[in-house]
CSV table of C-alpha atoms and ligand atoms in Angstrom, one decimal:
chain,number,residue,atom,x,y,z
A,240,UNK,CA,0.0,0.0,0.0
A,241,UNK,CA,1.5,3.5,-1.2
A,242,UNK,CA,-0.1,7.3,0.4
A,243,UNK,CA,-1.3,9.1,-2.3
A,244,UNK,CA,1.7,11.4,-3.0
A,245,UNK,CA,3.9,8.2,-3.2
A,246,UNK,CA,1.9,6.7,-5.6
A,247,UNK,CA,1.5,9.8,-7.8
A,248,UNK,CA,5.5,10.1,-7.8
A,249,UNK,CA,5.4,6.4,-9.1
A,250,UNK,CA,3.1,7.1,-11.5
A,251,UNK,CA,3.2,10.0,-13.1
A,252,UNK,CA,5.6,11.0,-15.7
A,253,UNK,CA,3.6,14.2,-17.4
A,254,UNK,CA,5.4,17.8,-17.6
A,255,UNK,CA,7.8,18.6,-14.2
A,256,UNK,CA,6.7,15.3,-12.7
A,257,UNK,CA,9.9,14.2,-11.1
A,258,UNK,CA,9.2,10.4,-12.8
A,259,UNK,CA,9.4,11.7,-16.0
A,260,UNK,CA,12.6,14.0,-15.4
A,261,UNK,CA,13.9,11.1,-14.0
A,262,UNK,CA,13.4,8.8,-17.1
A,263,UNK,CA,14.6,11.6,-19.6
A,264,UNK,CA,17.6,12.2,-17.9
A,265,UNK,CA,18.7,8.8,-17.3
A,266,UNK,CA,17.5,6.3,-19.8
A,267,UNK,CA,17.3,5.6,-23.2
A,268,UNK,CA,13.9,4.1,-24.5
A,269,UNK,CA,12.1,2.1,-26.7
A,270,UNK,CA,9.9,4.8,-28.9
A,271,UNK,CA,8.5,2.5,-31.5
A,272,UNK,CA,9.2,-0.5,-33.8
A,273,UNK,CA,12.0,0.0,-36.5
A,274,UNK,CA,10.5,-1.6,-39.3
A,275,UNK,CA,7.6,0.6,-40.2
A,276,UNK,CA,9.8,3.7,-40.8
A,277,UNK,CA,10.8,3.5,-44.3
A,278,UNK,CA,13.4,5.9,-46.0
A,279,UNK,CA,11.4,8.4,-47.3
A,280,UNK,CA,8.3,7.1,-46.3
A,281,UNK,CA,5.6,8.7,-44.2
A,282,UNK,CA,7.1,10.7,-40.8
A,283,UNK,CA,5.3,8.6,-37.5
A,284,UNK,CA,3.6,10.5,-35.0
A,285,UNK,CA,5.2,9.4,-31.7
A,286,UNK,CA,3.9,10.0,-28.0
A,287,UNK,CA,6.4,9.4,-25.0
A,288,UNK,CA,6.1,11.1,-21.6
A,289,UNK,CA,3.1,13.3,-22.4
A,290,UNK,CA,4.9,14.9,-25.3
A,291,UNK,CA,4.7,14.7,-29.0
A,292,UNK,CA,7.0,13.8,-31.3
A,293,UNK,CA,7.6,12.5,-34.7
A,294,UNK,CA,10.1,10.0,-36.4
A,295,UNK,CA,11.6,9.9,-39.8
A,296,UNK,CA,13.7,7.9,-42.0
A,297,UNK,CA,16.0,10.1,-44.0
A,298,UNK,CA,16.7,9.0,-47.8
A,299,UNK,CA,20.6,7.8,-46.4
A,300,UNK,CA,18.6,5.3,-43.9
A,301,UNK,CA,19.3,7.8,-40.7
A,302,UNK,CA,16.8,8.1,-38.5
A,303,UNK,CA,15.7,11.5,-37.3
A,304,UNK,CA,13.6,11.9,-33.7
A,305,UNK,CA,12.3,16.0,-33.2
A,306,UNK,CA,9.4,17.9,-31.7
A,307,UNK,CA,6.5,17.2,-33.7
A,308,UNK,CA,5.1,21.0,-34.7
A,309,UNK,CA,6.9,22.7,-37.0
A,310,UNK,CA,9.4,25.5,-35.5
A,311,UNK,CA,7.9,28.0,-37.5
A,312,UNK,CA,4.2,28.2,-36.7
A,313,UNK,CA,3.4,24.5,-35.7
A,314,UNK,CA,2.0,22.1,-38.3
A,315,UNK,CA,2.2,18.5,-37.4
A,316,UNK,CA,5.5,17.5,-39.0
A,317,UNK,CA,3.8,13.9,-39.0
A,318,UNK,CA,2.1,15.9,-42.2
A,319,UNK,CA,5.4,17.1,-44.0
A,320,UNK,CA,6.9,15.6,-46.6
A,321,UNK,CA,9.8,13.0,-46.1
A,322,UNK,CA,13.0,14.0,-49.0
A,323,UNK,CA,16.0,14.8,-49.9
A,324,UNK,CA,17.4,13.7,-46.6
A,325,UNK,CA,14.8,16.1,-44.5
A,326,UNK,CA,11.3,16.7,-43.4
A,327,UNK,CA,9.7,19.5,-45.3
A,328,UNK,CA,6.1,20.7,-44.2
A,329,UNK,CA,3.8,21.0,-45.8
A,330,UNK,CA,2.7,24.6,-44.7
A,331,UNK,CA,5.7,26.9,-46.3
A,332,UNK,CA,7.9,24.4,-47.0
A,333,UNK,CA,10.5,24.4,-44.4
A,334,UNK,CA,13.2,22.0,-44.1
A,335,UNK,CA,14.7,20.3,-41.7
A,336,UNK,CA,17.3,17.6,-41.6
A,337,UNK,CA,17.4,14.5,-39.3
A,338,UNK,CA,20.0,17.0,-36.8
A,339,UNK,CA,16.7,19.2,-36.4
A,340,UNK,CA,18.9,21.8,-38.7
A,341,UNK,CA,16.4,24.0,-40.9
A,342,UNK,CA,17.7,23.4,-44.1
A,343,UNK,CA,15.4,26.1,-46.1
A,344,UNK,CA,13.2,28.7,-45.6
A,345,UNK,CA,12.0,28.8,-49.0
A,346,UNK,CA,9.0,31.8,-48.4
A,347,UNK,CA,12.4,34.1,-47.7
A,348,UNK,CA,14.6,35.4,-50.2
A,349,UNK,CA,18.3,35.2,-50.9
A,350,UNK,CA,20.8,36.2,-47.8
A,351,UNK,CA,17.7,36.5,-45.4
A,352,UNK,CA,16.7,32.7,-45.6
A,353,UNK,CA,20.0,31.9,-45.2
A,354,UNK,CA,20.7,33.6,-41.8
A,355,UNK,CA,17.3,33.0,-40.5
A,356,UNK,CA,17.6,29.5,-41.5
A,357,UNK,CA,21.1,29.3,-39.1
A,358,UNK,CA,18.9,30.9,-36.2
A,359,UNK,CA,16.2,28.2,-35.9
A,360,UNK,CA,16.4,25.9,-33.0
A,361,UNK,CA,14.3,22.7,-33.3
A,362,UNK,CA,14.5,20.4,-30.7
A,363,UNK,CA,16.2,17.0,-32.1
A,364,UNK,CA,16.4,13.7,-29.8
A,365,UNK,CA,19.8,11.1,-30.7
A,366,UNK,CA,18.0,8.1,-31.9
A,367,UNK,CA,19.6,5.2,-32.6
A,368,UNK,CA,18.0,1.7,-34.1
A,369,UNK,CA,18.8,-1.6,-32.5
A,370,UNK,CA,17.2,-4.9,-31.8
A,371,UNK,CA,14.3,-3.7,-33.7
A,372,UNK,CA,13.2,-0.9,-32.5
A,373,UNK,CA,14.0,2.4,-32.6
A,374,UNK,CA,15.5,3.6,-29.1
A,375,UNK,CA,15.5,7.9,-28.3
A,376,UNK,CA,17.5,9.7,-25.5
A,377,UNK,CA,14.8,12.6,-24.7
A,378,UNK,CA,17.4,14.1,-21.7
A,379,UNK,CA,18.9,17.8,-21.9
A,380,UNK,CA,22.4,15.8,-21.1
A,381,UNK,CA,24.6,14.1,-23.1
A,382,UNK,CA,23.1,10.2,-23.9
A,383,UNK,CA,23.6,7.6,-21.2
A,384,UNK,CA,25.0,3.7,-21.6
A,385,UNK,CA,23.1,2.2,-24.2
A,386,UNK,CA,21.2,-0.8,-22.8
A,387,UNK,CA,22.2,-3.0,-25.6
A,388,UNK,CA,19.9,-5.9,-24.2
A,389,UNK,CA,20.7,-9.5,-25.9
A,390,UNK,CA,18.4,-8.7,-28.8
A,391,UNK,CA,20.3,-6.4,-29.8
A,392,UNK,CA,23.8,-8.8,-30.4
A,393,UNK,CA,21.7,-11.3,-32.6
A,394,UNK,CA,20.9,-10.7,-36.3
A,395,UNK,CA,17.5,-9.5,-36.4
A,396,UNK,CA,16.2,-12.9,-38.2
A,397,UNK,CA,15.8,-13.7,-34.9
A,398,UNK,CA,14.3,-11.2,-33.2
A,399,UNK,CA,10.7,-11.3,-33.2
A,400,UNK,CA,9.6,-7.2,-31.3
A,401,UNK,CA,6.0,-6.1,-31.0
A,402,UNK,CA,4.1,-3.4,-29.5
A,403,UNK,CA,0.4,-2.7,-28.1
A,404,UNK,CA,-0.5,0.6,-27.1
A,405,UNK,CA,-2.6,-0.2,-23.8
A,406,UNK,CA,-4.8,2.5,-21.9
A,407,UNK,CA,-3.2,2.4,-18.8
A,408,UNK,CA,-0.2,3.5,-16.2
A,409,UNK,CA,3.2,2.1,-16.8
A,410,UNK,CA,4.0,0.9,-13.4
A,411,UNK,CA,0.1,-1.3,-13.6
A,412,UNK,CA,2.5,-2.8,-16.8
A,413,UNK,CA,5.5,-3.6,-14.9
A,414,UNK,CA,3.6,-5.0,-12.3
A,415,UNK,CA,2.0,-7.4,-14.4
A,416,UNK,CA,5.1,-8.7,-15.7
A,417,UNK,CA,7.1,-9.4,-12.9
A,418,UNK,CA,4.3,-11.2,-10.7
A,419,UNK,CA,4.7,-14.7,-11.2
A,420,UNK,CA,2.2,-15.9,-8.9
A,421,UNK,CA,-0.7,-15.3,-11.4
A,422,UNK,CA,0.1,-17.6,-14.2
A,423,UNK,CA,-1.3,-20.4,-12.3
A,424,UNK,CA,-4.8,-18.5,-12.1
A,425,UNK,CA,-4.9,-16.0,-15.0
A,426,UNK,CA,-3.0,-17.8,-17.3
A,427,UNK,CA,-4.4,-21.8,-16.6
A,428,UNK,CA,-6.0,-22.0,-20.1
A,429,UNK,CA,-1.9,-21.9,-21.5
A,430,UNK,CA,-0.8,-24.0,-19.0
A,431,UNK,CA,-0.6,-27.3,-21.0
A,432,UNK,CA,1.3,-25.2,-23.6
A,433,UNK,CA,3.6,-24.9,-20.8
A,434,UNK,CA,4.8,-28.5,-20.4
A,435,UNK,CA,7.0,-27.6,-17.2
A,436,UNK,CA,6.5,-24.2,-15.8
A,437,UNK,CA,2.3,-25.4,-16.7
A,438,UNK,CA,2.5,-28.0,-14.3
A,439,UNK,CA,4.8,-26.3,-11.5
A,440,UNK,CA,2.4,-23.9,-11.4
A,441,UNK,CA,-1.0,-26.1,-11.5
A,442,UNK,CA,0.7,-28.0,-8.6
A,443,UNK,CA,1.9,-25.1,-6.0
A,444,UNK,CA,0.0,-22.1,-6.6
A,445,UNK,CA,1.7,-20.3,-3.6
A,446,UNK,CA,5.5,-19.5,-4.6
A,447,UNK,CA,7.8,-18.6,-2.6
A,448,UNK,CA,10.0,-15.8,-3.6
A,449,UNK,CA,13.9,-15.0,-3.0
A,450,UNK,CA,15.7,-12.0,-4.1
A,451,UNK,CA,18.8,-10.6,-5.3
A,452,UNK,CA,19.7,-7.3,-5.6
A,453,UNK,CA,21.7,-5.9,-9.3
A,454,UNK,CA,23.3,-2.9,-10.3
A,455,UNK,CA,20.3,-2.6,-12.3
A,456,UNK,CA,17.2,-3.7,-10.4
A,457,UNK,CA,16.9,-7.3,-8.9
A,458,UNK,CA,16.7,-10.6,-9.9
A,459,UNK,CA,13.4,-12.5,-8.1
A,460,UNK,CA,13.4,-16.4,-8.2
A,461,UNK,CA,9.8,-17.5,-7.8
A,462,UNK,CA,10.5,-21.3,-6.2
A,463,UNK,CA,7.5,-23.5,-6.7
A,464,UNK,CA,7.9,-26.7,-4.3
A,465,UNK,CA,7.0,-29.8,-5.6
A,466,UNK,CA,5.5,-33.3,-4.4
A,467,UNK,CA,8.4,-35.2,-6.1
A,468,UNK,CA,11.2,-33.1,-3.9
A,469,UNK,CA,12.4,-31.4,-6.4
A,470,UNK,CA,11.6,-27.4,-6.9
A,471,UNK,CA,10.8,-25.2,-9.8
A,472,UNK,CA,12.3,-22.6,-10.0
A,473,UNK,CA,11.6,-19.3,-12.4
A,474,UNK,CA,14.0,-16.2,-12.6
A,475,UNK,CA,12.4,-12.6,-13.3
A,476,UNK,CA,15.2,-10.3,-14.1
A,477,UNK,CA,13.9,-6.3,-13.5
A,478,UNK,CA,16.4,-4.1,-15.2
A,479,UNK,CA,15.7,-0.4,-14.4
A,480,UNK,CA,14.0,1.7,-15.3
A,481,UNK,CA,11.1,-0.7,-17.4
A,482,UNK,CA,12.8,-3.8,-18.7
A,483,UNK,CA,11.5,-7.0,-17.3
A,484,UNK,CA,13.0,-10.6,-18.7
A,485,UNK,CA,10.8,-13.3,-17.2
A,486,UNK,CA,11.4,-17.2,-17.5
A,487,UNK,CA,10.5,-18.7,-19.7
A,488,UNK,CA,11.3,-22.2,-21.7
A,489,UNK,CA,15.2,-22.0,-20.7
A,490,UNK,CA,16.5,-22.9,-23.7
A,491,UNK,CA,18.0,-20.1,-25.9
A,492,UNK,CA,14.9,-18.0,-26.6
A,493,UNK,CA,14.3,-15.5,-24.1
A,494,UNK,CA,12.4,-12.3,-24.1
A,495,UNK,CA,11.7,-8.7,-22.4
A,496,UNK,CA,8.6,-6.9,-21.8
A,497,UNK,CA,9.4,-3.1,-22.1
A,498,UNK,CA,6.4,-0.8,-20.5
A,499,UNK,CA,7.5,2.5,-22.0
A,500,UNK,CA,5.0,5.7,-20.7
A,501,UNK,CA,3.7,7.2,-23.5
A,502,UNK,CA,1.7,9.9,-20.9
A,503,UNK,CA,0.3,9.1,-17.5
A,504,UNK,CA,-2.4,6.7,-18.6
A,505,UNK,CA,-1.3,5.3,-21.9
A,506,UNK,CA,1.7,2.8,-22.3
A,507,UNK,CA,3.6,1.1,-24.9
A,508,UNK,CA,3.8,-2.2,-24.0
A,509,UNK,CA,6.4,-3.5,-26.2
A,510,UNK,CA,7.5,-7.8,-26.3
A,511,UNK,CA,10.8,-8.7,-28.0
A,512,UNK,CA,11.8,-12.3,-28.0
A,513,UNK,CA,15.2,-13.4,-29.4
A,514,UNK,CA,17.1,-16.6,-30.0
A,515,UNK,CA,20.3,-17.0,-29.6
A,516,UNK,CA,20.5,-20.6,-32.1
A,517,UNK,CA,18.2,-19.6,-35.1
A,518,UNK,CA,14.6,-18.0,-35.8
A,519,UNK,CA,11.9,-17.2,-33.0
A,520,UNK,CA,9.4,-19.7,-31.8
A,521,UNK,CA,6.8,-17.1,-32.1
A,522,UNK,CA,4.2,-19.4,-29.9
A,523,UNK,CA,0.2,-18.6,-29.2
A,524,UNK,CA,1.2,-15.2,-27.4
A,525,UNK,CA,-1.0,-13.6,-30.0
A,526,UNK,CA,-3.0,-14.9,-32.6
A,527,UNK,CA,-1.1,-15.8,-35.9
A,528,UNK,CA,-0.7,-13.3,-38.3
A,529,UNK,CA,-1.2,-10.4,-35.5
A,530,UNK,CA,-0.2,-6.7,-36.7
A,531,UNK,CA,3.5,-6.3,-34.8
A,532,UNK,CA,2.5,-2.4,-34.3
A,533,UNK,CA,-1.0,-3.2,-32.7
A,534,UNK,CA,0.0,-6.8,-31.4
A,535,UNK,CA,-2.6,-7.9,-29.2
A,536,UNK,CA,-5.2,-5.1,-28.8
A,537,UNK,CA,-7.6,-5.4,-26.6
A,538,UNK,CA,-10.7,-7.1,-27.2
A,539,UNK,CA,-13.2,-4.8,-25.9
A,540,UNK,CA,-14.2,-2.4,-23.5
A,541,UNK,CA,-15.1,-2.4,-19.9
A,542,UNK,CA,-18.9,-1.9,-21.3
A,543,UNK,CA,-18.4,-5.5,-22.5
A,544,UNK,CA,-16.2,-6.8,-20.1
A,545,UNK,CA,-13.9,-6.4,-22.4
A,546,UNK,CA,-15.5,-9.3,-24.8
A,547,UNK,CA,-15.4,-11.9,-21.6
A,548,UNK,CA,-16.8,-15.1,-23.2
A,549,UNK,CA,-19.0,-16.6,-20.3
A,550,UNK,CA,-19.8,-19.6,-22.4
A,551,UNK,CA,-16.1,-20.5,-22.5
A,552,UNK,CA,-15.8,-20.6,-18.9
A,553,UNK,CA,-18.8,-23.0,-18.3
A,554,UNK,CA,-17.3,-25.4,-21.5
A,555,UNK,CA,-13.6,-25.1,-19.2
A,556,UNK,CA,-12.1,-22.0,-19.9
A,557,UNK,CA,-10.3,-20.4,-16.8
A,558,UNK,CA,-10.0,-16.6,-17.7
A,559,UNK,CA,-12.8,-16.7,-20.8
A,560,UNK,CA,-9.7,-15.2,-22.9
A,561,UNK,CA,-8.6,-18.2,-24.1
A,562,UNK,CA,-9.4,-17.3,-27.6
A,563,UNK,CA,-7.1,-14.8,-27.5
A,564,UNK,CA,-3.7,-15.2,-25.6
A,565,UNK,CA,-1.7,-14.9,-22.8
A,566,UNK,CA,-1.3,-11.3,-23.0
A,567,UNK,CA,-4.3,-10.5,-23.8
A,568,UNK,CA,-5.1,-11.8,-20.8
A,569,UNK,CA,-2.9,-9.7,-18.9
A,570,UNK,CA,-3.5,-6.4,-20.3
A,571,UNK,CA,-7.5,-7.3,-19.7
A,572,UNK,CA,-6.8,-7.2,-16.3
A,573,UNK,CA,-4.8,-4.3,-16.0
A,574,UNK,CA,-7.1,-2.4,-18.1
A,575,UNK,CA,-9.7,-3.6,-15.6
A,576,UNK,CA,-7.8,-2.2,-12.5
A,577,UNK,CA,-8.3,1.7,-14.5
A,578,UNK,CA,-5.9,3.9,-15.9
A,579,UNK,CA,-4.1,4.7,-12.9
A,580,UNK,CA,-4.7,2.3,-9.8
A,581,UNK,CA,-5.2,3.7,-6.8
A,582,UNK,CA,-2.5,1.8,-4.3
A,583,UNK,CA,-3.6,3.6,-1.5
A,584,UNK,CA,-6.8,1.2,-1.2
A,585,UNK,CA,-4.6,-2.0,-1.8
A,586,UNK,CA,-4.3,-5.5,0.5
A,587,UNK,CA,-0.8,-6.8,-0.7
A,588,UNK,CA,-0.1,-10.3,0.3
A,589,UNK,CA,2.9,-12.5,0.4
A,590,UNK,CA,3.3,-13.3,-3.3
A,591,UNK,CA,3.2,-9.6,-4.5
A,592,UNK,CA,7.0,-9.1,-3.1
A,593,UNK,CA,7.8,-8.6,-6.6
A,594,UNK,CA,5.5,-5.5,-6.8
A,595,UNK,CA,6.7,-3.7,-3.9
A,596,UNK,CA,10.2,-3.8,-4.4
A,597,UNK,CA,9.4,-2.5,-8.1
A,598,UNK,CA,7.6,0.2,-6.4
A,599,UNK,CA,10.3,0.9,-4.3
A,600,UNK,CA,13.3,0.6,-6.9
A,601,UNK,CA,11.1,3.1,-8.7
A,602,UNK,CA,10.4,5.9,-5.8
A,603,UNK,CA,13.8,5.5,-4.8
A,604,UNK,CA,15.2,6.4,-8.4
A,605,UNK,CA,12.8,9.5,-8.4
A,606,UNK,CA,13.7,10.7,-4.9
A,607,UNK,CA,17.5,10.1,-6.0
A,608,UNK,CA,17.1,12.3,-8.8
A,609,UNK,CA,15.5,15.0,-7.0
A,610,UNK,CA,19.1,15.2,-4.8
A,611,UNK,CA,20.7,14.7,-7.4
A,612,UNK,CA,22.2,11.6,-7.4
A,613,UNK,CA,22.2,9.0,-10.5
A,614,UNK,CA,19.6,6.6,-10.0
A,615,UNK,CA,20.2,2.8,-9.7
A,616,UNK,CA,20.6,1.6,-13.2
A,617,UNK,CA,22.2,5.0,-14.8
A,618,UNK,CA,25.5,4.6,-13.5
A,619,UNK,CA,27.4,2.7,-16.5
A,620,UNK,CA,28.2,-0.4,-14.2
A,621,UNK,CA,25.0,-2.7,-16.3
A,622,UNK,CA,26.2,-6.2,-18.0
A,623,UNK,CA,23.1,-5.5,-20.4
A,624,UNK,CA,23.7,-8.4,-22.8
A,625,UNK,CA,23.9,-11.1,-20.2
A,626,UNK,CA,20.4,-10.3,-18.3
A,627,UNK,CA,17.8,-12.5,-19.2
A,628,UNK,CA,14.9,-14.3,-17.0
A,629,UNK,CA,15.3,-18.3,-16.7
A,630,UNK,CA,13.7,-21.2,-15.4
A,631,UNK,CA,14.7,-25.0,-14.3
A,632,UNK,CA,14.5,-27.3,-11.9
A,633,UNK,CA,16.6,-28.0,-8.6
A,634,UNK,CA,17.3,-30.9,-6.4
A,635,UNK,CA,17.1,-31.0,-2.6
A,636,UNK,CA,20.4,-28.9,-1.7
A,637,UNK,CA,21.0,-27.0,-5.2
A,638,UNK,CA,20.6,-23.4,-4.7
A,639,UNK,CA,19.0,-21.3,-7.8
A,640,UNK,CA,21.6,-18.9,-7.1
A,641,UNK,CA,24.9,-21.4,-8.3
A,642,UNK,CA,22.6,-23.0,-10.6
A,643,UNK,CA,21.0,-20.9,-12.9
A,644,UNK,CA,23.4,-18.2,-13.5
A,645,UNK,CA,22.2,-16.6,-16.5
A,646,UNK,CA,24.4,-13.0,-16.3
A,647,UNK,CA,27.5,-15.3,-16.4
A,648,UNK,CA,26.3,-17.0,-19.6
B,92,FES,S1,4.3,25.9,-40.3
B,92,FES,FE1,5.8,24.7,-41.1
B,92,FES,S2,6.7,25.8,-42.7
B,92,FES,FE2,5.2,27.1,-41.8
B,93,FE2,FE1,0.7,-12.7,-17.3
């Protein structure tokens, strides 16, 4: 349970929120998918932190990230055309390279458009592409440590990245993804898809969890006990300041879920799954064929219960999602709590450990930030590669800790 003014400096990230300062100054992130931005194609509209932006591929391939209204009276540069290596709008014709330079001021003559041209400042964001997606760095200061996550070291043949805008909070995102305890409820329709983790998960619906602290966030081993003596075990990496790796099949495809605020009640909820050996197993996450830019939208509205199929549940279904997938599932639910949930009114219980020492990591980046310190995550020391969730099982006397050492992989 959080007071009110704690959970409004978890949550919001909108104009001089301290979140949002936080974020911008300290972390590059995940703005949208890289494939749908084509040289010379149509500029993107992009929304991050309450703000509005737009993104362009130049003719040479380079991407540029700046404000989205025109510096000289405000047109939507989302509108402008996309050549000669530069935006020009549509309005008067301005141009303005992927540096945010204006190029030409072609409604001024000679010498004039020259100078005034020189004098323009438009706000430009570095942007660089990796792993997929395009990543911005929206902080006054020079760019921070690139967290070059394991999906971005493998060709992108394998690298399967999506994103769903869903209308709610960022941190109701996060929390979803690193609560393990749910998949035995929630997610009990997938379960036989899960041969192992499925059945840990059907048998001890109570984990117990166990922590380690990172110079990027934690690493959280949900240990499921099991009748034969043995124990499953499942490793949620959280790397700062939205990154959560869960475990999954522990071979070598892994994946992140990325909650990126797009404005206090809106987040881009964005899955990448790599593999390390050869092309994704893309799975039933979402159903086949699903748009990667609107993966798994959701199904409804709380007018319908968000398309809750009541039949389902009487024929077997768990959730009445089944028809959908996993995450659809998931963001249901969160959608459900509202667009901000109110933590003040919460009863927390043993396997929501997870949540609260997200919370914390989170406040306690914020309040760093206010005194000036570099919060947890921003301080260059992050083996970014190596992270990635796991699972497997131990034997009476292995420790998850010696065992499944992922970071050191
Ligand atoms: S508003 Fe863009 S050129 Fe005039
Ligand atoms: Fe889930």
């Amino acid at each position: 349970m959080l007071t009110k003014d704690e959970n409004d400096l978890l949550t919001l990230v909108e104009g001089d929120a301290p979140m949002g300062r936080m974020l911008r100054e300290n972390f590059w992130m995940p703005a949208m998918l890289a494939a749908p931005l084509e040289a010379d194609g149509a500029p993107i509209r992009v929304r991050l932190l309450g703000e509005d932006f737009v993104a362009f591929r130049a003719t040479d391939g380079r991407v540029g990230f700046l404000d989205e209204a025109c510096p000289h009276r405000g047109t939507s540069l989302a509108l402008a055309r996309n050549e000669d290596c530069a935006l020009r709008c549509i309005f008067h014709g301005w141009k303005i390279d992927v540096s945010g330079q204006v190029v030409e001021i072609p409604t001024e003559a000679g010498e004039a458009a020259v100078e005034r041209a020189a004098q323009v400042k438009v706000n430009h964001y570095p942007a660089r592409e990796a792993g997929g997606l395009i990543w911005v760095w929206l902080g006054k200061s020079a760019p921070g440590p690139f967290p070059d996550l394991g999906f971005c070291h493998v060709p992108l043949s394998q690298v399967s990245a999506a994103v769903t805008k869903v209308p709610y909070n960022w941190v109701g995102s996060i929390e979803a993804t690193v609560d393990s305890a749910h998949i035995g409820f929630l997610h009990r329709d997938w379960l036989k898809n899960l041969p192992t983790l499925g059945g840990a998960s059907m048998e001890n619906t109570a984990p117990t969890y166990e922590f380690e602290d990172r110079p990027y966030g934690y690493r959280a081993a949900a240990l499921r006990r099991l009748g034969d003596g043995t124990t499953h075990v499942r490793i949620n990496e959280f790397v700062m300041p939205f990154h959560s790796s869960p475990g999954g099949s522990g071979d070598t495809q892994s994946s992140y879920q990325i909650s990126v605020p797009v404005d206090n009640e809106t987040t881009n909820f964005f899955f990448v799954r790599w593999n390390t050996a050869g092309p994704v197993n893309t799975g039933n996450l979402a159903p086949a064929g699903a748009d990667l830019n609107n993966w798994v939208p959701l199904p409804g509205t709380r007018e319908n219960n968000w398309g809750q199929d009541r039949e389902a549940m009487t024929r077997g279904s768990f959730s009445g999602f089944d028809t959908f997938g996993i995450l659809t599932e998931d963001t249901v639910v969160q959608a459900s709590i509202g667009p901000i949930a109110d933590r003040t009114r919460e009863q927390l219980s043993a396997s929501d450990m997870c949540v609260v020492r997200t919370r914390r990591l989170l406040i306690k980046a914020a309040r760093d930030f206010m005194a000036g310190e570099r919060p947890l995550g921003a301080t260059g020391e992050v083996p970014y590669p190596h992270i990635r969730g796991a699972t497997g099982v131990l034997t009476p006397g292995q420790k998850w800790q010696d065992e499944l050492r992922m970071e050191a992989a």
